Amino acid sequence: MRGGIDLGGTKIQAVVVDDEHTVRGEARVPTPTTGGPPDVAASMADALQQAAQAADVEPGDLEGVGVGSPGEIDPGAGTVTSARNLPDWEGTFALGDELSGALHTRVALGNDVQVATDAEALLGAGRPFPSLLGVFWGTGVGGGIVLEGKPWTGRGAGGEIGHVVVKRNGARCTCGRKGCMEAYAGRGSMELRARGRHKRGTKTDLFQIMRDRGRTRLTSGVWARALDRGDDLAIELIDDAVEALGAGVASVQNVLDVEAIVIGGGLGIRLGEPYARRILDAMMPHLFNDDDPPVVEVAALGDLGGAIGAALLVANSHQRPVSVSL
Ligand SMILES: [Zn+2]
């Protein structure tokens, strides 16, 4: 059995899978908001221990544990540098050694979005297709590329689909640039815009729903509820997000011409099939090869995809370079 940990900005998801990739145990803990990398690593070890307990195995008896992390990953050194959305993670931290010491097994690190894409390619919605683009619509908008069965990360920073420009001199993105797709479609940007509009007097139930649910942020669940209630501001901002996704994803498709687009991420999974169809509709005016659009599907592995993909790093690490064709 192998372990997998998906390190997210709000939650840490751990799984233990068997050699058929079936989930035998899983656990989820909140990502610490203070303390820094050592505290995050301790919570990750805790989540994995809980998942192992559910699977009735000792962490030390696992073949290894894979980690999907944001930030710059050095798989050889086992380090993560400047991980966005994580507390005080500006410098370089030896996450691999830290976890390996706590869990008494070997640890392999990978990029969070790429391992989730690999999991969809190998085990999920992308299985029938040799080449695909994973679009992870959440706090930001992440992208993962698989070409002819192999992950493509360029020189290490490839797949940053969230920063495709959909409007020149457009809205300020969290990356500091202007007009990125993420500035319109990322949940973080959508929340900033909603707060600004609410402050200036636009009526919306978004923040009441947030408080009723005991949240401090506009989570995917809050957005979904507001849409169900027909909240005008939620509908407007989600419509803008879908239009931005359509333009950005179509532009990437014009370059890559893959068979399938797999839509994941918190919002992508929560809003599901009807929104995958809406994204395809929004892509159509921008698709050069509009006679033969790609298949657009929702990620089949759901919330566990990132952790299941992380566990693949252990299976793969016997062979270099990493390939999804096992
Ligand atoms: Zn950007």
Short mmCIF file of C-alpha atoms and ligand atoms in Angstrom, two decimals:
data_model
loop_
_atom_site.label_atom_id
_atom_site.label_comp_id
_atom_site.label_asym_id
_atom_site.label_seq_id
_atom_site.Cartn_x
_atom_site.Cartn_y
_atom_site.Cartn_z
CA MET A 1 0.00 0.00 0.00
CA ARG A 2 1.03 3.59 -0.67
CA GLY A 3 0.13 6.94 0.83
CA GLY A 4 -0.78 10.17 -0.93
CA ILE A 5 -1.15 13.69 0.47
CA ASP A 6 -2.68 16.65 -1.35
CA LEU A 7 -1.47 19.86 0.30
CA GLY A 8 -4.02 22.61 -0.33
CA GLY A 9 -4.37 26.18 0.90
CA THR A 10 -7.43 25.36 3.03
CA LYS A 11 -7.23 21.59 3.57
CA ILE A 12 -4.84 18.67 3.63
CA GLN A 13 -6.28 15.50 2.11
CA ALA A 14 -4.54 12.17 2.75
CA VAL A 15 -5.29 8.74 1.31
CA VAL A 16 -3.88 5.23 1.56
CA VAL A 17 -4.31 3.23 -1.64
CA ASP A 18 -3.61 -0.38 -2.55
CA ASP A 19 -1.77 -1.58 -5.65
CA GLU A 20 -4.97 -1.27 -7.70
CA HIS A 21 -5.16 2.46 -6.72
CA THR A 22 -8.28 1.75 -4.64
CA VAL A 23 -8.64 4.08 -1.64
CA ARG A 24 -8.44 1.99 1.56
CA GLY A 25 -8.37 4.86 4.02
CA GLU A 26 -8.63 8.64 3.87
CA ALA A 27 -8.53 11.64 6.19
CA ARG A 28 -8.80 15.40 5.85
CA VAL A 29 -7.51 18.11 8.19
CA PRO A 30 -7.53 21.90 7.87
CA THR A 31 -4.28 23.51 6.69
CA PRO A 32 -2.79 25.50 9.60
CA THR A 33 -3.16 29.23 9.03
CA THR A 34 -0.24 30.19 11.29
CA GLY A 35 3.07 28.70 12.33
CA GLY A 36 4.85 28.08 9.05
CA PRO A 37 6.15 25.01 7.21
CA PRO A 38 6.99 22.83 10.28
CA ASP A 39 3.37 23.12 11.50
CA VAL A 40 2.03 22.36 8.04
CA ALA A 41 4.30 19.31 7.87
CA ALA A 42 3.05 18.14 11.29
CA SER A 43 -0.57 18.42 10.12
CA MET A 44 0.29 16.51 6.94
CA ALA A 45 1.83 13.69 8.99
CA ASP A 46 -1.26 13.70 11.21
CA ALA A 47 -3.61 13.40 8.22
CA LEU A 48 -1.59 10.53 6.77
CA GLN A 49 -1.51 8.73 10.12
CA GLN A 50 -5.32 9.00 10.32
CA ALA A 51 -5.69 7.66 6.76
CA ALA A 52 -3.31 4.79 7.56
CA GLN A 53 -5.29 3.96 10.68
CA ALA A 54 -8.49 3.85 8.62
CA ALA A 55 -6.73 1.47 6.21
CA ASP A 56 -5.45 -0.60 9.14
CA VAL A 57 -1.77 -0.17 8.28
CA GLU A 58 1.21 1.48 10.00
CA PRO A 59 2.65 4.46 8.05
CA GLY A 60 6.09 2.83 8.38
CA ASP A 61 4.81 -0.24 6.51
CA LEU A 62 3.73 1.78 3.46
CA GLU A 63 5.82 1.46 0.30
CA GLY A 64 6.10 5.23 0.49
CA VAL A 65 4.13 8.46 0.59
CA GLY A 66 3.70 10.87 -2.33
CA VAL A 67 2.96 14.56 -1.79
CA GLY A 68 1.32 16.96 -4.22
CA SER A 69 2.37 20.46 -3.16
CA PRO A 70 2.02 24.01 -4.43
CA GLY A 71 5.18 26.06 -4.87
CA GLU A 72 8.47 25.23 -6.55
CA ILE A 73 9.27 21.56 -6.04
CA ASP A 74 12.72 20.00 -6.21
CA PRO A 75 11.88 16.28 -6.25
CA GLY A 76 15.54 15.25 -5.97
CA ALA A 77 16.26 17.41 -2.93
CA GLY A 78 12.79 16.87 -1.41
CA THR A 79 12.28 20.59 -0.95
CA VAL A 80 9.42 23.04 -1.49
CA THR A 81 10.11 26.76 -2.07
CA SER A 82 7.68 29.72 -1.82
CA ALA A 83 4.41 27.80 -1.67
CA ARG A 84 1.59 30.26 -2.31
CA ASN A 85 -1.47 30.26 -0.02
CA LEU A 86 0.48 28.51 2.74
CA PRO A 87 1.51 30.32 5.95
CA ASP A 88 4.99 31.91 5.93
CA TRP A 89 6.29 29.57 3.24
CA GLU A 90 8.55 32.04 1.43
CA GLY A 91 11.87 30.22 1.67
CA THR A 92 12.94 26.63 1.02
CA PHE A 93 11.76 23.85 3.36
CA ALA A 94 12.94 20.22 3.41
CA LEU A 95 9.41 18.80 3.41
CA GLY A 96 10.52 15.37 2.19
CA ASP A 97 12.98 14.77 5.05
CA GLU A 98 10.59 16.20 7.64
CA LEU A 99 7.73 13.90 6.62
CA SER A 100 9.98 10.92 6.10
CA GLY A 101 11.23 11.33 9.68
CA ALA A 102 7.71 11.61 11.08
CA LEU A 103 6.22 8.73 9.08
CA HIS A 104 9.21 6.35 8.88
CA THR A 105 8.82 5.75 5.16
CA ARG A 106 10.19 7.30 1.98
CA VAL A 107 8.52 10.43 0.61
CA ALA A 108 8.28 11.64 -3.01
CA LEU A 109 7.26 15.21 -3.89
CA GLY A 110 5.45 16.51 -6.97
CA ASN A 111 3.48 19.52 -8.20
CA ASP A 112 -0.11 19.43 -6.86
CA VAL A 113 -1.82 20.27 -10.14
CA GLN A 114 0.34 17.95 -12.24
CA VAL A 115 -0.23 14.92 -9.97
CA ALA A 116 -4.00 15.56 -10.02
CA THR A 117 -3.84 15.72 -13.84
CA ASP A 118 -1.79 12.51 -13.96
CA ALA A 119 -4.39 10.78 -11.77
CA GLU A 120 -7.22 11.84 -14.09
CA ALA A 121 -5.19 10.75 -17.13
CA LEU A 122 -4.35 7.33 -15.72
CA LEU A 123 -7.38 6.50 -13.58
CA GLY A 124 -10.12 9.08 -14.15
CA ALA A 125 -11.97 11.01 -16.82
CA GLY A 126 -8.90 11.19 -19.08
CA ARG A 127 -8.37 7.43 -19.38
CA PRO A 128 -9.60 7.09 -22.99
CA PHE A 129 -7.39 9.95 -24.24
CA PRO A 130 -3.63 10.00 -24.94
CA SER A 131 -3.42 13.78 -24.56
CA LEU A 132 -5.37 16.08 -22.28
CA LEU A 133 -5.46 19.35 -20.43
CA GLY A 134 -6.50 19.43 -16.77
CA VAL A 135 -8.11 22.70 -15.65
CA PHE A 136 -8.40 23.08 -11.88
CA TRP A 137 -10.94 25.76 -11.13
CA GLY A 138 -10.55 26.66 -7.47
CA THR A 139 -8.98 29.45 -5.40
CA GLY A 140 -6.78 30.00 -8.44
CA VAL A 141 -6.95 28.29 -11.82
CA GLY A 142 -4.29 25.61 -12.24
CA GLY A 143 -3.45 23.65 -15.36
CA GLY A 144 -1.85 20.28 -16.00
CA ILE A 145 -0.79 18.90 -19.38
CA VAL A 146 -0.42 15.28 -20.48
CA LEU A 147 0.86 14.75 -24.04
CA GLU A 148 0.83 11.24 -25.49
CA GLY A 149 0.70 9.72 -22.02
CA LYS A 150 3.49 11.82 -20.53
CA PRO A 151 3.24 14.82 -18.20
CA TRP A 152 4.50 18.04 -19.77
CA THR A 153 5.82 20.68 -17.37
CA GLY A 154 8.19 22.50 -19.72
CA ARG A 155 11.26 23.61 -17.78
CA GLY A 156 9.30 23.10 -14.57
CA ALA A 157 6.80 25.94 -14.67
CA GLY A 158 4.57 24.78 -17.55
CA GLY A 159 0.80 24.49 -17.38
CA GLU A 160 0.15 27.86 -15.68
CA ILE A 161 -3.13 28.20 -17.49
CA GLY A 162 -4.53 30.63 -14.89
CA HIS A 163 -2.17 33.31 -16.20
CA VAL A 164 -3.19 33.10 -19.83
CA VAL A 165 -4.22 36.67 -20.75
CA VAL A 166 -7.92 36.96 -21.51
CA LYS A 167 -8.04 40.78 -21.47
CA ARG A 168 -5.18 43.17 -22.22
CA ASN A 169 -4.74 45.69 -19.38
CA GLY A 170 -7.60 43.92 -17.64
CA ALA A 171 -8.23 43.19 -13.95
CA ARG A 172 -5.25 42.91 -11.61
CA CYS A 173 -4.35 39.27 -10.94
CA THR A 174 -3.06 37.87 -7.63
CA CYS A 175 0.24 37.29 -9.50
CA GLY A 176 0.59 41.06 -9.94
CA ARG A 177 -0.02 41.05 -13.71
CA LYS A 178 -3.11 42.26 -15.52
CA GLY A 179 -5.90 40.52 -17.38
CA CYS A 180 -5.05 36.91 -16.44
CA MET A 181 -7.84 34.32 -16.64
CA GLU A 182 -7.42 33.78 -12.88
CA ALA A 183 -8.20 37.45 -12.22
CA TYR A 184 -11.76 36.70 -13.42
CA ALA A 185 -12.22 32.98 -12.74
CA GLY A 186 -10.18 32.28 -9.58
CA ARG A 187 -12.34 31.98 -6.49
CA GLY A 188 -9.92 34.27 -4.61
CA SER A 189 -10.37 37.05 -7.19
CA MET A 190 -14.12 36.44 -7.40
CA GLU A 191 -14.37 36.85 -3.63
CA LEU A 192 -12.43 40.15 -3.69
CA ARG A 193 -14.75 41.43 -6.40
CA ALA A 194 -17.86 40.28 -4.54
CA ARG A 195 -16.67 42.01 -1.33
CA GLY A 196 -15.99 45.24 -3.21
CA ARG A 197 -19.39 45.24 -4.92
CA HIS A 198 -21.18 44.35 -1.66
CA LYS A 199 -19.42 47.22 0.13
CA ARG A 200 -20.50 49.64 -2.57
CA GLY A 201 -24.12 48.61 -2.08
CA THR A 202 -24.84 45.72 -4.47
CA LYS A 203 -27.33 43.38 -2.82
CA THR A 204 -26.19 39.79 -2.40
CA ASP A 205 -26.83 36.80 -0.12
CA LEU A 206 -23.27 35.48 -0.61
CA PHE A 207 -21.94 36.74 2.73
CA GLN A 208 -25.04 35.77 4.69
CA ILE A 209 -24.78 32.22 3.30
CA MET A 210 -21.08 32.26 4.25
CA ARG A 211 -21.88 33.23 7.85
CA ASP A 212 -24.78 30.77 8.10
CA ARG A 213 -22.35 28.01 7.13
CA GLY A 214 -19.79 29.14 9.70
CA ARG A 215 -17.28 30.06 6.98
CA THR A 216 -14.95 33.03 6.73
CA ARG A 217 -14.46 32.69 2.98
CA LEU A 218 -16.69 32.24 -0.06
CA THR A 219 -16.17 28.50 -0.48
CA SER A 220 -17.38 26.50 -3.50
CA GLY A 221 -20.36 25.41 -1.40
CA VAL A 222 -21.29 29.04 -0.69
CA TRP A 223 -21.15 29.92 -4.40
CA ALA A 224 -23.23 26.84 -5.32
CA ARG A 225 -25.90 27.73 -2.72
CA ALA A 226 -26.07 31.35 -3.90
CA LEU A 227 -26.51 30.20 -7.51
CA ASP A 228 -29.31 27.83 -6.41
CA ARG A 229 -31.03 30.79 -4.75
CA GLY A 230 -30.73 32.88 -7.91
CA ASP A 231 -28.48 35.51 -6.28
CA ASP A 232 -27.88 38.15 -8.97
CA LEU A 233 -24.30 39.05 -8.01
CA ALA A 234 -23.26 35.39 -7.72
CA ILE A 235 -24.76 34.68 -11.15
CA GLU A 236 -23.00 37.69 -12.69
CA LEU A 237 -19.58 36.84 -11.25
CA ILE A 238 -19.86 33.14 -12.14
CA ASP A 239 -20.95 34.10 -15.67
CA ASP A 240 -17.82 36.29 -15.96
CA ALA A 241 -15.70 33.40 -14.69
CA VAL A 242 -17.18 30.99 -17.25
CA GLU A 243 -16.55 33.49 -20.07
CA ALA A 244 -12.93 33.94 -18.94
CA LEU A 245 -12.44 30.17 -18.71
CA GLY A 246 -13.92 29.77 -22.18
CA ALA A 247 -11.49 32.29 -23.71
CA GLY A 248 -8.44 31.05 -21.80
CA VAL A 249 -8.98 27.32 -22.22
CA ALA A 250 -9.86 27.73 -25.91
CA SER A 251 -6.62 29.70 -26.47
CA VAL A 252 -4.58 26.90 -24.93
CA GLN A 253 -6.54 24.32 -26.93
CA ASN A 254 -5.72 26.24 -30.12
CA VAL A 255 -2.04 25.60 -29.37
CA LEU A 256 -2.14 22.06 -27.95
CA ASP A 257 -5.13 20.51 -29.79
CA VAL A 258 -5.61 17.80 -27.14
CA GLU A 259 -8.46 15.24 -27.23
CA ALA A 260 -9.93 16.16 -23.85
CA ILE A 261 -10.23 18.92 -21.27
CA VAL A 262 -10.81 17.67 -17.72
CA ILE A 263 -12.34 20.23 -15.36
CA GLY A 264 -11.45 19.77 -11.68
CA GLY A 265 -10.79 21.96 -8.66
CA GLY A 266 -13.17 22.96 -5.87
CA LEU A 267 -15.56 25.00 -8.02
CA GLY A 268 -15.23 22.75 -11.07
CA ILE A 269 -16.20 19.65 -9.10
CA ARG A 270 -18.91 21.34 -7.02
CA LEU A 271 -20.64 22.94 -10.02
CA GLY A 272 -20.15 19.78 -12.07
CA GLU A 273 -21.44 18.64 -15.45
CA PRO A 274 -23.75 21.57 -16.33
CA TYR A 275 -20.82 23.98 -15.93
CA ALA A 276 -18.43 21.77 -17.90
CA ARG A 277 -20.96 22.12 -20.74
CA ARG A 278 -21.15 25.89 -20.19
CA ILE A 279 -17.35 26.16 -20.34
CA LEU A 280 -17.37 24.29 -23.66
CA ASP A 281 -20.07 26.66 -24.95
CA ALA A 282 -17.95 29.63 -23.85
CA MET A 283 -14.91 28.13 -25.61
CA MET A 284 -16.67 27.72 -28.95
CA PRO A 285 -16.42 31.32 -30.25
CA HIS A 286 -12.65 31.23 -29.59
CA LEU A 287 -11.85 27.76 -30.92
CA PHE A 288 -10.00 27.82 -34.22
CA ASN A 289 -10.89 24.18 -34.98
CA ASP A 290 -14.55 24.61 -34.02
CA ASP A 291 -15.70 21.78 -36.29
CA ASP A 292 -14.01 19.33 -33.95
CA PRO A 293 -13.99 20.63 -30.37
CA PRO A 294 -12.33 18.59 -27.61
CA VAL A 295 -14.34 16.52 -25.13
CA VAL A 296 -14.89 18.54 -21.92
CA GLU A 297 -15.49 16.43 -18.80
CA VAL A 298 -15.61 16.84 -15.03
CA ALA A 299 -12.75 15.24 -13.09
CA ALA A 300 -13.90 11.72 -12.21
CA LEU A 301 -11.81 11.28 -9.06
CA GLY A 302 -13.41 14.30 -7.39
CA ASP A 303 -11.90 15.74 -4.23
CA LEU A 304 -9.57 12.76 -3.78
CA GLY A 305 -7.88 13.10 -7.18
CA GLY A 306 -4.96 15.17 -5.91
CA ALA A 307 -4.13 12.72 -3.12
CA ILE A 308 -4.58 9.65 -5.35
CA GLY A 309 -2.31 11.33 -7.90
CA ALA A 310 0.27 12.03 -5.19
CA ALA A 311 0.30 8.32 -4.31
CA LEU A 312 1.19 7.61 -7.97
CA LEU A 313 4.52 9.40 -7.36
CA VAL A 314 5.57 6.46 -5.19
CA ALA A 315 4.62 3.90 -7.83
CA ASN A 316 6.45 5.97 -10.42
CA SER A 317 9.58 6.77 -8.49
CA HIS A 318 11.12 3.37 -9.28
CA GLN A 319 11.51 4.65 -12.80
CA ARG A 320 12.87 7.96 -14.07
CA PRO A 321 11.78 10.06 -15.85
CA VAL A 322 8.34 10.06 -14.28
CA SER A 323 5.71 8.77 -16.67
CA VAL A 324 2.02 8.13 -16.22
CA SER A 325 2.14 5.01 -18.39
CA LEU A 326 2.93 2.48 -15.65
ZN ZN B 1 -1.86 36.13 -13.13
#
